[in-house]
Amino acid sequence: MEKETARIEGFSDAVFAIAITLLVLELHIPAVESNNNREVLMNSLLAQWPSFLAFSLSFFSIFIMWVNHHKMFKQIYRRNTPLMFANGLILFLATCISYPTALLARYYSTPSATVAVAIYTGLFVWINLAFNLLWGIASRNKALLRPEISTDAIKKIRRNYQYGIPVHLSAFLLSFYWPGGALILCAGLWTYWAFTSRKLDLSASPTANLL
Amino acid sequence: MEKETARIEGFSDAVFAIAITLLVLELHIPAVESNNNREVLMNSLLAQWPSFLAFSLSFFSIFIMWVNHHKMFKQIYRRNTPLMFANGLILFLATCISYPTALLARYYSTPSATVAVAIYTGLFVWINLAFNLLWGIASRNKALLRPEISTDAIKKIRRNYQYGIPVHLSAFLLSFYWPGGALILCAGLWTYWAFTSRKLDLSASPTANLL
Amino acid sequence: MEKETARIEGFSDAVFAIAITLLVLELHIPAVESNNNREVLMNSLLAQWPSFLAFSLSFFSIFIMWVNHHKMFKQIYRRNTPLMFANGLILFLATCISYPTALLARYYSTPSATVAVAIYTGLFVWINLAFNLLWGIASRNKALLRPEISTDAIKKIRRNYQYGIPVHLSAFLLSFYWPGGALILCAGLWTYWAFTSRKLDLSASPTANLL
Amino acid sequence: MEKETARIEGFSDAVFAIAITLLVLELHIPAVESNNNREVLMNSLLAQWPSFLAFSLSFFSIFIMWVNHHKMFKQIYRRNTPLMFANGLILFLATCISYPTALLARYYSTPSATVAVAIYTGLFVWINLAFNLLWGIASRNKALLRPEISTDAIKKIRRNYQYGIPVHLSAFLLSFYWPGGALILCAGLWTYWAFTSRKLDLSASPTANLL
């Protein structure tokens, strides 16, 4: 059976690639008077560390989202309208990331850090739910999946994303008490996801192993 | 017969993907003094609701345009110069969407809402006309279409897009009297188009069902 | 013989698609005080006509550049380093277009219109030269071309782009005396190029007719 | 053996294409009062030469990075998680280029030029290290490489990128004493890389010669 999702994957790839690259537009160089000496510029650059942190965190978050998206679509062979819109929701949320990234960059070193971090981690709760929704729709109807996929593999993928829900929620709740800790948890989650997605990959049949 | 429109579709996909992702650049984070407390930032964020509304509405509008574009190009196998330029017109209008989106975000909660909404809904009248033009050009010459397509299916697609003209015009006219209502109608139209495009899809032969 | 230029064409397509879509970022909505009435917004919008003109002209210029790029690459089957860099030059110039477009939008209705139009039309002289360079490199070595291409077709393409040089130069020179006329000539040139590229297409063998 | 890296290459191509095109957004047209005469605009444009220089240098740097990326991936047939992340690092650094480009454009003609040039050349040290890392990971495990590749060719590629380390480091160190010289060295390096990548290409077997 041929895959009929090539177009969706191509469009999704393009959106992920653009969203990941546009992040850099939120890195604004500091405006220092040109007659200042170089220490002033150096200090202004160093003061931008929340921008660099937010940019890096969001870049690798979208990168791992893209990796996971492909791991999932390797198992999806046919599409229907709900699947199209669940995928559209993931793309919408991926595109949104640049906004809370800018908030984080601007407000992380201010008393409003809590608000910025809560919105940032809150978005990833939604992203996690959207991935669960996509896999829920795909796996509800086995006709949409790769024919050789085992019931076991379907459950394994489902559990993998379900486990993400409480952890992402914890990061969101933590952001109200310890914003820095919430970001560390968030970065840790993506690292974890990167490695579990690898396990998924190995559990699949070797012939399906083409990313 | 091989399809010779792969390149046009690839280029169009890229333009849709970029246009949909660039929308987020019009979401500007609020500039609040860093020594303010978090309620001030929260309130500034909530006051941006027209931006979030405009961004979401435009994102899903472009997404459904992309879905429709592919549904139509599944039936188009060959190209000629008028078809190339009708497609160029659709891409031009898709690219334009970000401008009235920014207008809507900026002026929806002001006395000038009428102007912003009229331009926004007016653009979608043009987009609808451009889709009608593209299908008109494609279907005028059966040599451009998928060989197995029935005269009935051609007419069905034509009617589907023709019905959009009076409804989009109504949304445009409504915008002068009840801007909010015009936007609701606009959102409703896209939802309707999403579902009718699904019907189209089902009416096509199963072998053509690869998006 | 298989084509080995698929990657270059894919990358070039992406750059053209991004360059054409980024143009819209130079369309800035007018900043009108929110307590103003709608006539003020309407007038501010109408006063932006040079922006809309510049955006439309540049959009269709890049679109026709893309069409021509593909027409040319349909005849190019192999690559070498000079060809890669001539193509890189075309992409560089295509990317640049957004800058003189912004200049045109900002200064067309000022006494500095001459400068803006001269830079705008001047860029297209360079673009024309870059296309001549690309075809010169490709056709100097017949091993790079589609094996079945006739010497006649090679010359026809060369002449087609060579004729563009004096006309683009005239538009550039005219810009110092009659900026509006230079833009009209420029738009006319693109229209002419659109139609001659069609002729090229018909003169090629039918099997090569896949864009 | 089929290549399983098509998806990674497609995604990387898209990121390179976007990163290269976004550079133009840092070229801001000068804001001159509209009632000024044309000499004022001309002078403001000429005063922007560091912007044009930085834009051109970065454009061709990313272009040659893309060429090298493909040269390398022509030899890589399978992927693993470390390879995915080494590639992600290259994309991250490619995306970053726009920031030091803007710094260079803004501060090159000020007393802070040293800082801007050091950051600019410093980024290319990291990019060089990331290419070394990618090839190190790929060549550590011959199962990831094109089956027919010779041990000699593997070493040749390794040496080619290793030679870049001291030269890029020299450019970085030179930037503290002679910023202009560091940029000249940087441009020279890219030119050199363009030509060595050509040699690599010739050394590969003819059947692998499809970019």
Coordinates of C-alpha atoms in Angstrom, one line a residue, chain D residues 17-99:
Chain D
A17 CA 17.2 28.4 2.0
I18 CA 15.3 30.3 4.7
A19 CA 18.4 31.4 6.6
I20 CA 20.0 32.7 3.4
T21 CA 16.9 34.6 2.4
L22 CA 16.1 36.1 5.8
L23 CA 19.5 37.9 5.8
V24 CA 17.9 40.6 3.6
L25 CA 15.6 41.5 6.4
E26 CA 18.6 43.1 8.2
L27 CA 19.1 45.5 5.3
H28 CA 17.0 48.4 6.4
I29 CA 16.5 51.3 4.0
P30 CA 17.7 54.6 5.3
A31 CA 15.1 56.9 6.8
V32 CA 15.5 60.3 5.1
E33 CA 13.1 63.1 5.3
S34 CA 11.0 63.1 2.1
N35 CA 11.6 66.8 1.4
N36 CA 15.4 66.2 1.1
N37 CA 17.0 66.2 -2.2
R38 CA 18.4 63.1 -3.9
E39 CA 22.0 63.6 -2.8
V40 CA 21.0 63.1 0.8
L41 CA 19.4 59.8 0.0
M42 CA 22.4 58.8 -2.2
N43 CA 24.8 59.6 0.7
S44 CA 22.7 57.7 3.2
L45 CA 22.7 54.7 0.9
L46 CA 26.5 54.8 0.4
A47 CA 27.0 55.1 4.2
Q48 CA 25.3 51.7 4.5
W49 CA 28.2 49.9 2.8
P50 CA 29.0 47.8 5.9
S51 CA 25.4 46.4 5.7
F52 CA 25.8 45.4 2.0
L53 CA 29.2 43.9 2.7
A54 CA 27.9 41.9 5.7
F55 CA 24.9 40.7 3.8
S56 CA 26.9 39.6 0.8
L57 CA 29.6 37.9 2.9
S58 CA 27.0 36.0 4.9
F59 CA 24.9 35.1 1.8
F60 CA 27.8 33.4 0.1
S61 CA 29.0 31.8 3.4
I62 CA 25.6 30.1 3.9
F63 CA 25.6 29.2 0.2
I64 CA 28.9 27.4 0.5
M65 CA 27.8 25.8 3.7
W66 CA 24.9 24.4 1.8
V67 CA 27.1 23.1 -1.0
N68 CA 29.4 21.5 1.6
H69 CA 26.5 20.0 3.5
H70 CA 25.4 18.3 0.3
K71 CA 28.8 17.1 -0.7
M72 CA 29.0 15.5 2.8
F73 CA 25.5 14.0 2.7
K74 CA 26.2 12.4 -0.7
Q75 CA 28.5 10.1 1.3
I76 CA 26.0 9.5 4.2
Y77 CA 23.4 6.8 3.6
R78 CA 22.0 6.0 7.0
R79 CA 21.3 8.1 10.1
N80 CA 21.5 7.6 13.9
T81 CA 20.5 9.9 16.7
P82 CA 24.0 11.5 17.2
L83 CA 24.1 12.3 13.5
M84 CA 20.6 13.9 13.7
F85 CA 21.8 16.1 16.5
A86 CA 25.1 17.0 14.9
N87 CA 23.1 18.0 11.9
G88 CA 20.7 20.0 14.1
L89 CA 23.7 21.8 15.5
I90 CA 24.8 22.8 12.0
L91 CA 21.3 24.1 11.2
F92 CA 21.2 26.0 14.5
L93 CA 24.5 27.7 13.7
A94 CA 23.4 28.5 10.2
T95 CA 20.3 30.1 11.5
C96 CA 22.3 32.1 14.0
I97 CA 24.4 33.8 11.2
S98 CA 21.9 36.5 10.8
Y99 CA 22.6 37.9 14.3

